[in-house]
Short mmCIF file of C-alpha atoms and ligand atoms in Angstrom, two decimals:
data_model
loop_
_atom_site.label_atom_id
_atom_site.label_comp_id
_atom_site.label_asym_id
_atom_site.label_seq_id
_atom_site.Cartn_x
_atom_site.Cartn_y
_atom_site.Cartn_z
CA MET A 1316 13.81 -21.17 3.17
CA ASN A 1317 10.31 -20.82 1.63
CA VAL A 1318 8.41 -18.27 1.99
CA LEU A 1319 4.63 -17.63 0.78
CA HIS A 1320 3.11 -14.08 1.42
CA VAL A 1321 -0.72 -13.73 1.86
CA SER A 1322 -2.29 -11.27 0.39
CA ALA A 1323 -5.78 -9.31 -0.96
CA GLU A 1324 -3.90 -6.99 -3.49
CA CYS A 1325 -0.35 -7.36 -5.65
CA TYR A 1326 1.08 -5.46 -8.29
CA PRO A 1327 0.33 -5.79 -11.37
CA ILE A 1328 -2.19 -8.04 -10.76
CA ALA A 1329 -4.68 -6.15 -8.56
CA LYS A 1330 -4.13 -2.68 -7.23
CA VAL A 1331 -6.26 -0.21 -4.95
CA GLY A 1332 -3.41 0.95 -3.13
CA GLY A 1333 0.16 0.49 -1.49
CA LEU A 1334 -0.63 -2.90 -0.42
CA ALA A 1335 -0.43 -3.91 -4.15
CA ASP A 1336 2.86 -2.41 -4.58
CA VAL A 1337 4.70 -3.78 -1.74
CA VAL A 1338 3.63 -7.49 -2.16
CA GLY A 1339 4.24 -7.13 -5.72
CA ALA A 1340 8.06 -6.06 -5.13
CA LEU A 1341 8.89 -7.79 -1.54
CA PRO A 1342 8.98 -11.51 -2.88
CA LYS A 1343 10.75 -10.41 -5.80
CA TYR A 1344 13.98 -8.95 -3.99
CA GLN A 1345 13.34 -11.64 -1.64
CA ASN A 1346 13.99 -13.93 -4.22
CA LYS A 1347 16.93 -12.51 -5.33
CA LEU A 1348 18.44 -12.63 -2.33
CA GLY A 1349 18.41 -16.52 -2.60
CA ILE A 1350 15.47 -17.47 -0.56
CA THR A 1351 12.07 -18.74 -2.00
CA SER A 1352 8.98 -16.12 -1.59
CA LYS A 1353 6.13 -16.81 -3.41
CA VAL A 1354 2.67 -14.81 -3.54
CA ILE A 1355 -0.81 -16.26 -2.83
CA MET A 1356 -4.11 -13.88 -3.65
CA PRO A 1357 -7.64 -13.98 -5.07
CA PHE A 1358 -8.81 -14.23 -8.54
CA TYR A 1359 -10.73 -11.21 -9.62
CA ASN A 1360 -11.85 -10.36 -12.80
CA ASN A 1361 -9.42 -8.03 -14.33
CA THR A 1362 -7.85 -6.81 -17.25
CA PHE A 1363 -4.58 -8.56 -15.75
CA ILE A 1364 -6.18 -11.78 -15.62
CA LYS A 1365 -8.09 -11.49 -19.18
CA LYS A 1366 -4.53 -11.01 -20.82
CA HIS A 1367 -2.86 -14.52 -18.95
CA HIS A 1368 -3.06 -17.94 -18.98
CA PHE A 1369 -3.01 -19.95 -15.74
CA LYS A 1370 -2.47 -23.38 -14.72
CA SER A 1371 -4.76 -24.78 -12.44
CA VAL A 1372 -2.99 -26.83 -9.40
CA TYR A 1373 -5.53 -27.61 -7.23
CA THR A 1374 -9.46 -28.23 -7.37
CA SER A 1375 -11.72 -28.65 -4.42
CA THR A 1376 -14.59 -27.75 -2.31
CA ILE A 1377 -15.10 -25.89 0.87
CA SER A 1378 -17.92 -25.12 3.32
CA LEU A 1379 -18.92 -21.87 5.00
CA GLY A 1380 -21.36 -23.06 7.04
CA LYS A 1381 -23.90 -24.61 5.23
CA VAL A 1382 -23.50 -23.19 1.76
CA GLU A 1383 -20.32 -25.20 -0.58
CA PHE A 1384 -18.09 -23.70 -3.05
CA ASN A 1385 -16.29 -24.93 -5.59
CA VAL A 1386 -12.75 -23.96 -5.65
CA LYS A 1387 -9.26 -23.65 -7.81
CA ILE A 1388 -5.86 -22.60 -7.30
CA LEU A 1389 -4.39 -21.52 -10.26
CA THR A 1390 -0.90 -20.62 -11.03
CA LEU A 1391 1.22 -18.37 -13.36
CA GLU A 1392 5.12 -19.25 -13.67
CA ALA A 1393 7.65 -17.18 -12.10
CA SER A 1394 8.96 -15.71 -15.48
CA GLU A 1395 7.09 -12.75 -15.72
CA LEU A 1396 6.65 -11.37 -12.31
CA GLY A 1397 9.88 -12.18 -10.25
CA PHE A 1398 8.09 -15.13 -8.04
CA GLU A 1399 5.68 -17.65 -8.55
CA LEU A 1400 1.84 -16.66 -8.53
CA PHE A 1401 -1.14 -18.35 -7.10
CA LEU A 1402 -4.56 -17.40 -7.51
CA VAL A 1403 -7.80 -18.70 -5.17
CA ASP A 1404 -10.82 -19.07 -7.62
CA ILE A 1405 -13.74 -19.07 -6.09
CA PRO A 1406 -16.23 -17.87 -8.74
CA THR A 1407 -19.04 -16.49 -6.77
CA LEU A 1408 -17.55 -15.27 -4.23
CA LEU A 1409 -14.04 -13.62 -5.14
CA PHE A 1410 -14.24 -13.30 -9.25
CA LYS A 1411 -15.51 -9.85 -9.07
CA ASP A 1412 -14.39 -6.57 -11.38
CA TYR A 1413 -13.62 -4.64 -7.57
CA VAL A 1414 -11.12 -5.97 -4.71
CA TYR A 1415 -12.95 -4.65 -1.83
CA SER A 1416 -17.08 -4.38 -1.09
CA SER A 1417 -19.04 -3.92 1.64
CA SER A 1418 -19.77 -7.87 2.08
CA ASP A 1419 -16.07 -9.10 2.31
CA THR A 1420 -16.44 -11.21 5.41
CA GLU A 1421 -17.41 -14.57 3.65
CA ARG A 1422 -15.09 -13.36 0.77
CA PHE A 1423 -11.99 -13.22 2.35
CA LEU A 1424 -12.79 -15.95 5.09
CA ALA A 1425 -13.39 -17.98 2.26
CA PHE A 1426 -10.02 -17.36 0.84
CA GLN A 1427 -7.89 -17.95 3.73
CA ILE A 1428 -9.37 -21.46 4.02
CA VAL A 1429 -8.87 -22.40 0.74
CA VAL A 1430 -5.12 -21.29 1.50
CA LEU A 1431 -4.70 -23.47 4.73
CA ASP A 1432 -7.00 -26.44 2.82
CA TRP A 1433 -4.06 -26.61 -0.03
CA LEU A 1434 -1.13 -25.80 2.26
CA LEU A 1435 -2.70 -29.14 4.36
CA GLN A 1436 -2.41 -31.70 1.19
CA GLU A 1437 1.14 -29.76 -0.19
CA GLN A 1438 3.98 -31.73 0.29
CA GLN A 1439 6.39 -29.13 0.74
CA LYS A 1440 5.13 -26.55 3.26
CA PRO A 1441 6.15 -23.20 3.55
CA ASN A 1442 8.43 -22.23 5.89
CA ILE A 1443 7.45 -19.02 6.36
CA LEU A 1444 3.66 -17.73 5.94
CA HIS A 1445 3.59 -13.91 5.81
CA CYS A 1446 -0.21 -12.54 5.95
CA HIS A 1447 -0.71 -8.70 5.06
CA ASP A 1448 -3.70 -6.80 6.74
CA HIS A 1449 -6.85 -8.05 8.03
CA HIS A 1450 -7.76 -9.90 4.55
CA THR A 1451 -5.45 -12.61 6.36
CA GLY A 1452 -5.89 -11.76 9.45
CA LEU A 1453 -7.38 -15.17 10.51
CA ILE A 1454 -5.17 -17.51 9.11
CA PRO A 1455 -2.90 -16.67 12.45
CA PHE A 1456 -5.62 -17.89 14.70
CA MET A 1457 -6.89 -20.82 12.24
CA MET A 1458 -3.32 -22.68 12.50
CA LEU A 1459 -3.37 -22.55 15.86
CA GLN A 1460 -6.43 -23.28 17.11
CA SER A 1461 -8.90 -25.36 14.16
CA VAL A 1462 -8.73 -28.74 14.60
CA LYS A 1463 -8.25 -29.30 10.70
CA TYR A 1464 -5.02 -27.17 10.38
CA LYS A 1465 -3.47 -29.10 13.48
CA SER A 1466 -0.84 -30.09 11.37
CA LEU A 1467 0.24 -26.91 10.04
CA ARG A 1468 0.81 -25.49 14.05
CA LYS A 1469 4.12 -25.76 13.26
CA ILE A 1470 4.61 -23.10 10.46
CA PRO A 1471 5.59 -19.64 11.66
CA THR A 1472 3.22 -16.82 10.86
CA VAL A 1473 4.17 -13.06 10.72
CA THR A 1474 1.80 -10.76 9.95
CA THR A 1475 1.99 -7.31 8.49
CA ILE A 1476 -0.10 -4.55 9.24
CA HIS A 1477 -0.47 -1.95 6.52
CA ASN A 1478 -3.04 0.34 8.14
CA ALA A 1479 -4.70 -0.58 11.20
CA GLN A 1480 -7.61 1.40 10.82
CA TYR A 1481 -9.19 -1.46 8.28
CA GLN A 1482 -9.64 -4.25 10.80
CA GLY A 1483 -12.42 -6.42 9.19
CA TRP A 1484 -14.61 -6.58 12.26
CA PHE A 1485 -17.95 -8.88 11.75
CA PRO A 1486 -20.22 -9.88 14.55
CA HIS A 1487 -20.29 -13.19 16.23
CA GLU A 1488 -23.16 -14.92 14.96
CA LYS A 1489 -21.00 -15.51 12.40
CA VAL A 1490 -18.44 -17.52 14.31
CA TYR A 1491 -19.94 -20.88 12.65
CA LEU A 1492 -18.29 -19.95 9.39
CA ILE A 1493 -14.38 -20.19 10.70
CA PRO A 1494 -13.81 -24.15 10.61
CA GLU A 1495 -14.06 -25.94 14.00
CA PHE A 1496 -11.63 -25.12 17.10
CA ASP A 1497 -12.11 -25.31 20.59
CA LEU A 1498 -14.78 -22.68 21.86
CA THR A 1499 -13.09 -21.48 24.85
CA LYS A 1500 -10.69 -19.85 22.88
CA VAL A 1501 -13.18 -17.11 20.87
CA GLY A 1502 -11.10 -15.03 22.96
CA LEU A 1503 -8.75 -14.81 20.89
CA LEU A 1504 -10.66 -13.56 18.16
CA ASP A 1505 -12.35 -11.18 19.87
CA TRP A 1506 -12.07 -7.94 20.43
CA SER A 1507 -14.70 -5.20 21.79
CA ASN A 1508 -17.50 -7.79 21.28
CA SER A 1509 -16.80 -8.47 17.58
CA ILE A 1510 -15.05 -10.26 16.24
CA ASN A 1511 -12.16 -8.68 14.77
CA PRO A 1512 -9.46 -10.86 12.19
CA LEU A 1513 -6.89 -8.06 12.66
CA ALA A 1514 -7.01 -7.76 16.48
CA ALA A 1515 -6.59 -12.08 16.42
CA ALA A 1516 -3.59 -11.84 13.89
CA ILE A 1517 -1.84 -9.29 16.45
CA LYS A 1518 -2.84 -12.17 19.13
CA CYS A 1519 -1.83 -15.32 17.15
CA ALA A 1520 1.28 -14.15 14.86
CA TRP A 1521 4.42 -15.31 15.58
CA LYS A 1522 5.58 -11.74 15.01
CA VAL A 1523 3.69 -8.60 14.22
CA THR A 1524 5.87 -5.96 11.95
CA THR A 1525 4.37 -2.60 10.65
CA VAL A 1526 5.52 -0.59 7.65
CA SER A 1527 7.47 2.16 9.29
CA PRO A 1528 9.52 2.49 12.60
CA SER A 1529 7.20 5.16 13.80
CA TYR A 1530 4.11 4.43 12.68
CA MET A 1531 4.66 0.74 15.17
CA GLU A 1532 5.45 3.81 18.19
CA GLU A 1533 2.16 5.95 16.81
CA LEU A 1534 -0.35 2.73 17.23
CA LYS A 1535 0.48 2.57 20.86
CA ASN A 1536 -1.45 5.48 21.19
CA ASN A 1537 -3.62 5.62 18.39
CA ALA A 1538 -4.43 2.67 16.65
CA ASN A 1539 -8.52 2.80 16.24
CA GLY A 1540 -9.14 0.69 19.23
CA LEU A 1541 -6.01 -1.88 19.04
CA GLU A 1542 -3.76 0.33 21.24
CA SER A 1543 -3.53 -1.46 24.78
CA LEU A 1544 -3.39 -4.74 22.48
CA LEU A 1545 -0.70 -3.70 20.49
CA SER A 1546 1.26 -2.17 23.74
CA HIS A 1547 0.38 -5.93 25.89
CA GLU A 1548 1.87 -7.70 22.49
CA SER A 1549 4.71 -4.96 21.76
CA ALA A 1550 7.46 -7.85 22.51
CA LYS A 1551 6.51 -9.68 19.46
CA CYS A 1552 6.26 -6.04 17.03
CA SER A 1553 8.39 -4.30 14.95
CA GLY A 1554 8.34 -1.69 12.54
CA ILE A 1555 10.16 -2.39 8.98
CA LEU A 1556 10.23 0.53 6.82
CA ASN A 1557 8.96 -0.03 3.06
CA GLY A 1558 10.72 -0.23 0.33
CA ILE A 1559 10.10 0.40 -3.57
CA ASP A 1560 10.71 -1.01 -6.41
CA THR A 1561 13.28 0.43 -8.49
CA HIS A 1562 12.73 -1.53 -11.67
CA VAL A 1563 8.90 -0.22 -11.99
CA TRP A 1564 9.91 3.01 -10.73
CA ASN A 1565 12.86 4.49 -12.63
CA PRO A 1566 12.68 7.36 -14.61
CA GLU A 1567 15.20 6.08 -17.17
CA THR A 1568 13.28 2.99 -17.88
CA ASP A 1569 9.67 3.94 -17.13
CA PRO A 1570 7.30 3.06 -20.03
CA PHE A 1571 4.67 5.12 -19.04
CA ILE A 1572 6.29 8.74 -19.03
CA ILE A 1573 6.56 11.09 -21.82
CA LYS A 1574 10.40 11.55 -21.58
CA ASN A 1575 12.43 9.14 -19.42
CA TYR A 1576 15.79 11.05 -18.07
CA SER A 1577 18.45 9.84 -16.13
CA ILE A 1578 20.55 11.93 -12.91
CA LYS A 1579 22.26 13.41 -16.09
CA ARG A 1580 19.17 14.87 -17.94
CA ILE A 1581 17.00 15.57 -15.23
CA PRO A 1582 15.87 19.10 -16.70
CA SER A 1583 14.68 18.17 -20.25
CA GLY A 1584 13.00 14.99 -19.01
CA ARG A 1585 11.07 16.50 -16.66
CA LYS A 1586 10.48 20.00 -18.20
CA ALA A 1587 8.93 17.08 -21.48
CA ASN A 1588 6.43 15.63 -18.42
CA LYS A 1589 5.42 18.77 -17.01
CA GLU A 1590 4.86 20.54 -20.27
CA PHE A 1591 2.58 17.23 -20.97
CA LEU A 1592 0.62 18.02 -17.46
CA CYS A 1593 0.51 21.42 -17.79
CA LYS A 1594 -1.16 21.13 -21.55
CA GLU A 1595 -3.69 18.35 -20.65
CA PHE A 1596 -4.91 20.15 -17.54
CA ASN A 1597 -4.78 23.64 -19.07
CA LEU A 1598 -2.17 24.69 -16.23
CA ASP A 1599 0.69 27.29 -16.40
CA VAL A 1600 4.16 25.94 -17.01
CA LYS A 1601 5.94 28.53 -15.68
CA LYS A 1602 4.68 27.98 -12.23
CA PRO A 1603 5.66 25.83 -9.43
CA LEU A 1604 3.64 22.57 -9.96
CA PHE A 1605 2.24 20.85 -6.82
CA ALA A 1606 0.26 17.42 -7.06
CA PHE A 1607 -1.17 15.36 -5.12
CA ILE A 1608 -2.06 11.45 -5.70
CA GLY A 1609 -4.37 8.95 -3.71
CA ARG A 1610 -7.04 8.47 -1.93
CA LEU A 1611 -9.31 10.72 -0.75
CA VAL A 1612 -10.22 9.72 2.62
CA GLY A 1613 -9.29 11.67 5.98
CA GLU A 1614 -6.34 9.93 6.68
CA LYS A 1615 -4.65 11.49 3.96
CA GLY A 1616 -6.32 15.01 4.96
CA ALA A 1617 -8.91 15.16 2.19
CA ASP A 1618 -11.48 16.92 3.60
CA LEU A 1619 -9.04 20.02 4.03
CA PHE A 1620 -8.03 19.66 0.51
CA PRO A 1621 -10.89 21.71 -0.82
CA GLU A 1622 -9.61 24.75 1.61
CA ILE A 1623 -6.45 24.04 1.22
CA PHE A 1624 -5.84 24.49 -2.00
CA ASN A 1625 -8.46 27.42 -2.37
CA THR A 1626 -6.43 29.61 0.15
CA ALA A 1627 -2.83 28.54 -1.91
CA LEU A 1628 -4.20 29.18 -4.72
CA GLN A 1629 -4.92 32.77 -3.93
CA ASN A 1630 -1.80 34.65 -4.59
CA ASN A 1631 -1.66 33.38 -8.18
CA LYS A 1632 1.68 32.03 -8.11
CA ILE A 1633 0.98 28.24 -8.14
CA SER A 1634 -0.54 25.66 -9.91
CA ILE A 1635 -1.98 22.49 -8.34
CA LEU A 1636 -3.10 19.01 -10.09
CA LEU A 1637 -5.09 16.06 -8.20
CA LEU A 1638 -5.14 12.37 -8.79
CA GLY A 1639 -7.84 10.73 -6.63
CA SER A 1640 -10.95 9.29 -5.72
CA GLY A 1641 -12.68 8.43 -2.84
CA GLU A 1642 -14.95 10.32 -0.51
CA LYS A 1643 -18.31 11.39 -2.90
CA GLU A 1644 -18.21 14.57 -0.67
CA VAL A 1645 -14.91 15.42 -1.25
CA GLU A 1646 -14.74 14.60 -4.72
CA LYS A 1647 -17.60 16.97 -5.60
CA LYS A 1648 -16.09 20.09 -3.71
CA LEU A 1649 -12.85 19.23 -5.87
CA GLU A 1650 -14.53 19.46 -9.23
CA ILE A 1651 -16.22 22.51 -7.95
CA LEU A 1652 -13.14 24.10 -7.66
CA LYS A 1653 -11.96 23.48 -10.89
CA LYS A 1654 -14.58 26.24 -12.15
CA THR A 1655 -12.92 28.86 -9.33
CA HIS A 1656 -9.28 28.70 -10.26
CA LYS A 1657 -9.40 27.87 -14.14
CA GLY A 1658 -5.90 27.54 -15.37
CA ASN A 1659 -4.38 27.13 -12.10
CA TYR A 1660 -5.81 23.94 -10.69
CA ASN A 1661 -7.20 20.83 -12.16
CA ALA A 1662 -7.91 17.30 -10.89
CA PHE A 1663 -8.46 14.13 -12.40
CA ILE A 1664 -10.90 12.27 -10.01
CA GLY A 1665 -10.25 8.39 -10.74
CA TYR A 1666 -7.66 6.12 -10.99
CA ASP A 1667 -4.90 6.12 -13.62
CA GLU A 1668 -1.55 3.93 -13.40
CA LYS A 1669 0.02 5.95 -16.04
CA LEU A 1670 -1.02 9.11 -14.98
CA SER A 1671 0.42 9.03 -11.56
CA HIS A 1672 3.59 7.88 -13.01
CA ILE A 1673 3.74 11.09 -15.53
CA ILE A 1674 2.82 13.71 -12.40
CA TYR A 1675 5.91 11.91 -10.47
CA ALA A 1676 7.92 12.74 -13.03
CA GLY A 1677 6.94 16.57 -14.09
CA ALA A 1678 5.01 17.96 -10.93
CA ASP A 1679 7.48 19.99 -9.21
CA PHE A 1680 6.33 19.30 -5.66
CA LEU A 1681 4.19 16.15 -4.36
CA LEU A 1682 1.56 17.09 -1.44
CA MET A 1683 1.02 14.75 1.19
CA PRO A 1684 -1.06 16.33 4.25
CA SER A 1685 -1.31 12.95 6.10
CA ARG A 1686 -2.89 12.76 9.55
CA VAL A 1687 -1.88 9.14 9.63
CA GLU A 1688 0.23 7.60 7.21
CA PRO A 1689 1.83 3.84 8.07
CA CYS A 1690 4.32 4.14 5.72
CA GLY A 1691 3.65 6.26 2.42
CA LEU A 1692 4.88 4.94 -1.12
CA ASN A 1693 4.22 7.99 -2.98
CA GLN A 1694 6.73 9.97 -1.45
CA MET A 1695 9.81 7.75 -1.96
CA TYR A 1696 8.72 7.54 -5.65
CA ALA A 1697 8.61 11.33 -5.75
CA LEU A 1698 12.16 11.55 -4.33
CA ARG A 1699 13.19 8.63 -6.91
CA TYR A 1700 11.58 11.11 -9.78
CA GLY A 1701 12.93 14.38 -8.61
CA THR A 1702 10.28 15.60 -6.93
CA ILE A 1703 10.29 17.33 -3.74
CA PRO A 1704 7.83 16.32 -0.69
CA VAL A 1705 5.83 18.67 1.36
CA VAL A 1706 4.23 16.20 3.92
CA SER A 1707 3.29 16.10 7.39
CA TYR A 1708 5.27 14.82 10.40
CA VAL A 1709 3.57 11.69 10.81
CA GLY A 1710 4.17 7.85 10.33
CA GLY A 1711 6.67 6.92 7.82
CA LEU A 1712 6.87 10.28 6.03
CA LYS A 1713 8.39 11.03 9.21
CA ASP A 1714 11.43 8.17 8.74
CA THR A 1715 11.55 9.16 5.00
CA VAL A 1716 11.33 12.94 4.68
CA ILE A 1717 13.87 15.78 6.09
CA ASP A 1718 13.03 19.31 6.13
CA ILE A 1719 14.99 21.51 4.22
CA GLU A 1720 15.88 23.70 7.16
CA GLU A 1721 17.17 20.92 8.79
CA ASN A 1722 19.93 20.05 5.79
CA GLY A 1723 17.43 17.78 3.87
CA PHE A 1724 15.17 18.17 1.11
CA GLY A 1725 11.69 18.23 1.58
CA PHE A 1726 9.21 20.70 3.56
CA VAL A 1727 7.54 19.16 6.49
CA HIS A 1728 4.72 20.59 8.52
CA GLN A 1729 3.86 19.39 12.16
CA LYS A 1730 0.51 19.64 12.20
CA VAL A 1731 -2.24 18.76 9.40
CA THR A 1732 -3.99 22.04 9.56
CA ILE A 1733 -4.95 24.48 6.77
CA LYS A 1734 -2.74 27.21 8.41
CA GLU A 1735 0.20 24.85 8.28
CA VAL A 1736 -0.18 23.26 4.93
CA VAL A 1737 -0.58 26.49 3.26
CA LYS A 1738 2.43 28.11 4.94
CA ALA A 1739 4.68 24.92 4.05
CA ILE A 1740 3.07 25.25 0.31
CA ASN A 1741 4.15 28.81 0.23
CA ARG A 1742 7.86 28.02 1.58
CA ALA A 1743 8.25 25.50 -1.23
CA THR A 1744 7.55 28.59 -3.23
CA VAL A 1745 9.45 30.83 -2.28
CA PHE A 1746 12.04 27.88 -2.79
CA TYR A 1747 11.27 27.36 -6.22
CA LYS A 1748 12.28 30.91 -7.26
CA ASN A 1749 15.77 29.87 -6.49
CA GLN A 1750 16.23 27.94 -9.39
CA VAL A 1751 20.17 26.60 -8.51
CA LYS A 1752 19.47 25.18 -5.34
CA PHE A 1753 16.09 23.88 -6.56
CA LYS A 1754 17.83 21.57 -9.23
CA LYS A 1755 20.65 20.69 -6.60
CA ILE A 1756 18.06 19.28 -4.16
CA ARG A 1757 16.11 17.29 -7.26
CA THR A 1758 19.37 15.88 -8.23
CA GLN A 1759 20.30 15.08 -4.72
CA ILE A 1760 16.93 13.29 -3.93
CA MET A 1761 17.08 10.98 -7.10
CA GLN A 1762 19.88 9.59 -5.40
CA ILE A 1763 18.53 8.31 -2.24
CA ASP A 1764 18.52 4.58 -2.03
CA HIS A 1765 14.77 3.55 -1.47
CA SER A 1766 14.95 -0.01 -3.09
CA TRP A 1767 14.04 -3.00 -1.09
CA ASN A 1768 17.22 -3.94 -0.42
CA THR A 1769 17.75 -3.60 2.97
CA SER A 1770 14.30 -4.29 4.28
CA ALA A 1771 13.99 -7.50 2.23
CA LYS A 1772 16.78 -8.53 4.07
CA ALA A 1773 15.54 -7.11 7.22
CA TYR A 1774 12.24 -9.48 6.95
CA ILE A 1775 14.40 -12.63 5.79
CA ASN A 1776 16.40 -12.02 9.23
CA LEU A 1777 12.87 -11.72 10.99
CA TYR A 1778 12.30 -15.49 9.67
CA ASN A 1779 15.36 -16.83 10.15
CA SER A 1780 14.66 -15.88 13.59
CA LEU A 1781 11.59 -17.54 13.43
CA ASN A 1782 13.05 -20.86 11.97
CA LYS A 1783 15.61 -20.90 15.02
CA GLN A 1784 12.92 -21.16 17.36
CA LEU A 1785 11.62 -24.51 16.44
P1 LIG B 2841 -2.02 3.45 0.24
O1 LIG B 2841 -1.74 2.45 0.17
O2 LIG B 2841 -2.15 4.34 1.96
O3 LIG B 2841 -3.12 4.62 -0.30
P2 LIG B 2841 0.50 4.80 -0.25
O4 LIG B 2841 1.41 5.53 -0.47
O5 LIG B 2841 1.29 3.52 0.17
O6 LIG B 2841 -1.14 4.90 -0.09
O7 LIG B 2841 0.29 3.93 -1.67
C1 LIG B 2841 -0.62 4.34 -3.02
C2 LIG B 2841 -0.22 4.06 -4.02
O8 LIG B 2841 -1.32 4.22 -5.11
C3 LIG B 2841 0.97 4.38 -5.06
O9 LIG B 2841 1.53 3.21 -5.98
C4 LIG B 2841 0.01 5.55 -5.65
O10 LIG B 2841 0.71 6.11 -6.69
C5 LIG B 2841 -1.04 4.70 -6.23
N1 LIG B 2841 -2.35 5.56 -6.32
C6 LIG B 2841 -3.09 6.23 -5.27
N2 LIG B 2841 -4.01 6.63 -5.99
C7 LIG B 2841 -3.93 6.83 -7.05
C8 LIG B 2841 -4.69 7.08 -8.02
N3 LIG B 2841 -5.96 7.67 -8.04
N4 LIG B 2841 -4.60 6.20 -9.60
C9 LIG B 2841 -3.29 6.29 -9.54
N5 LIG B 2841 -2.58 5.17 -8.64
C10 LIG B 2841 -2.79 5.73 -7.42
C1 LIG B 2842 -1.30 1.74 3.62
C2 LIG B 2842 -0.97 2.53 3.95
C3 LIG B 2842 0.19 3.05 3.21
C4 LIG B 2842 1.60 2.15 3.14
C5 LIG B 2842 1.01 1.16 2.63
C6 LIG B 2842 1.87 -0.24 1.50
O1 LIG B 2842 -1.99 1.30 2.28
O2 LIG B 2842 -2.14 3.45 4.18
O3 LIG B 2842 0.60 3.83 4.08
O4 LIG B 2842 2.21 2.47 2.37
O5 LIG B 2842 -0.02 0.37 2.59
O6 LIG B 2842 2.46 -0.83 2.80
#
C-alpha cells in the first residue's frame, strides 16, 4: 500500500506545533510496518531547507483565478527522515520564512492544486491520500468534484482533524479560485455562508479522524460551529490517539539535553538537567520545578497563567518556568511577572526546540491547564522523560493521564479555573515532599509506551477498510 500524507507542517522540516511532530513520525512508523508512506508539504524558506539538497521531480504552472504561478516539486530521499519527502515550491506564495500568515487562502489552495496536478500525471498513484487539518481540507472536495481531477475520484481520502478551532474559512467571492466544478455542488464547500475547508473535508473525505477518542466525542458539543456536521457525519468519524516518536524523544540519546539518562540512572540525569535550567533561569534547584511549554493561547489556558502563577508562587515553595509565545497581551504580563517573583519564576518568550527538550528532562512537573486539547503531545513527552503531568480533564489529556488518587501517575483537575489549577499544583507540591513516592512514580511513567506503534497500525487498518470498499 502506498500512502501520501499532505500537510502544512512536518518535523524536522517546518514545525509550529504538534501537527509537525505527528506528520514527521507517523509515516516513519508506517514504513516500518511494511507500507509505503510519503509526505508532501510546502517548500518554505527555513534552516532545514537551506541545509539540504533537493532534486526537482516536477515542473509546471498553475492558475489561481487569472494569476499564473510557476511551480515545482522537489524531493529528498528517504534515508534521513524515514520517509520520502516531497516539497511544493511556489516561490511567490509559499517560500516564506513563516508557515502561517493572515493571507493563507491562496497559499494553501495553490499548494493543494499542485499536489493534485502532480498526482494526475504520476504513473503510480497513492492508494490513500491522508490529509491533515484545514490547509489540505479542499483536496477531498476537489478530487470528487473538480472536472480536471475526475480520474482521481476513486482514491480514498482520510482527513485528520488536529484542531477544529481553525477551519480556514474564506468568502464565497473567492470560489473562482477552486478548479472548475459543477456549481450546484457548492453546498459541499459551504458552512454558515462561507467556504469552509474543514467542513468541506468532513463532508467529502471518505473517513475523518481526530487525534484522540475523547476529542472526537467533545467535538459533537464543542467544535467551533461544526457540532451538527460532525454529529451528522459521525458514521465515518473516529478518534485515533496520537503517538510519539520514541527515537526523537528518548532521554537516553537525546542530543539536545544536558545529560542523557536511562531508567536506571534517572536521578543523576534529571539532576544535571534541572541544575542547568535553574542556573540559566535563576531558580532554586531545591524547590519543585513546574514548567509550561506551548502556544500562549486561550485553548491552552494561557490567559489565566499570570494569575495562576502569581497565586501559586505566594507560598514561596515552588519554582515555575515557562517556554512559549502567542498572544501579545499574555506575553507582556508574563514578562512583568518576572520582576515580582524573581528567583522563583522565569520565562523564555519565544520558540526554542533545544530548550523544550531540556525542560522535559529537568522540570519536576509539566503544567497543561488546557481548555481544549485535541491530543497534546507535551504530556506524553513529559511522561517519557519522567516529568509528572499536571493537566486538565479534557481531550487527549483525558485519554493519557490518570490522577494519582485513582492509582495513576499525574495530577488532574476537572475545571480550568485559577482555583482548581492552583489546587492541583499544591497537591503536586505536597507529593514532591515524599521523595520515595515521587521517584517511584517517575520511574513508572518513563515506562509507559506511547510510541506510534499501536496508532500507526490503527491508521493502516483504517486505510485497509477503505481499499476493501473499492
Ligand atoms: P499544539 O500542537 O496544540 O501546539 P502539542 O502538545 O500537540 O500542542 O504539541 C506542541 C509541540 O510544540 C511539542 O513538540 C512542544 O514541545 C512544541 N512547542 C510548543 N511551543 C514551543 C516553544 N515555545 N518552544 C519549543 N517547542 C515548543
Ligand atoms: C493540534 C492540537 C494538539 C495535538 C496536535 C497534534 O495542534 O492542538 O492537541 O496534539 O495538533 O495532533
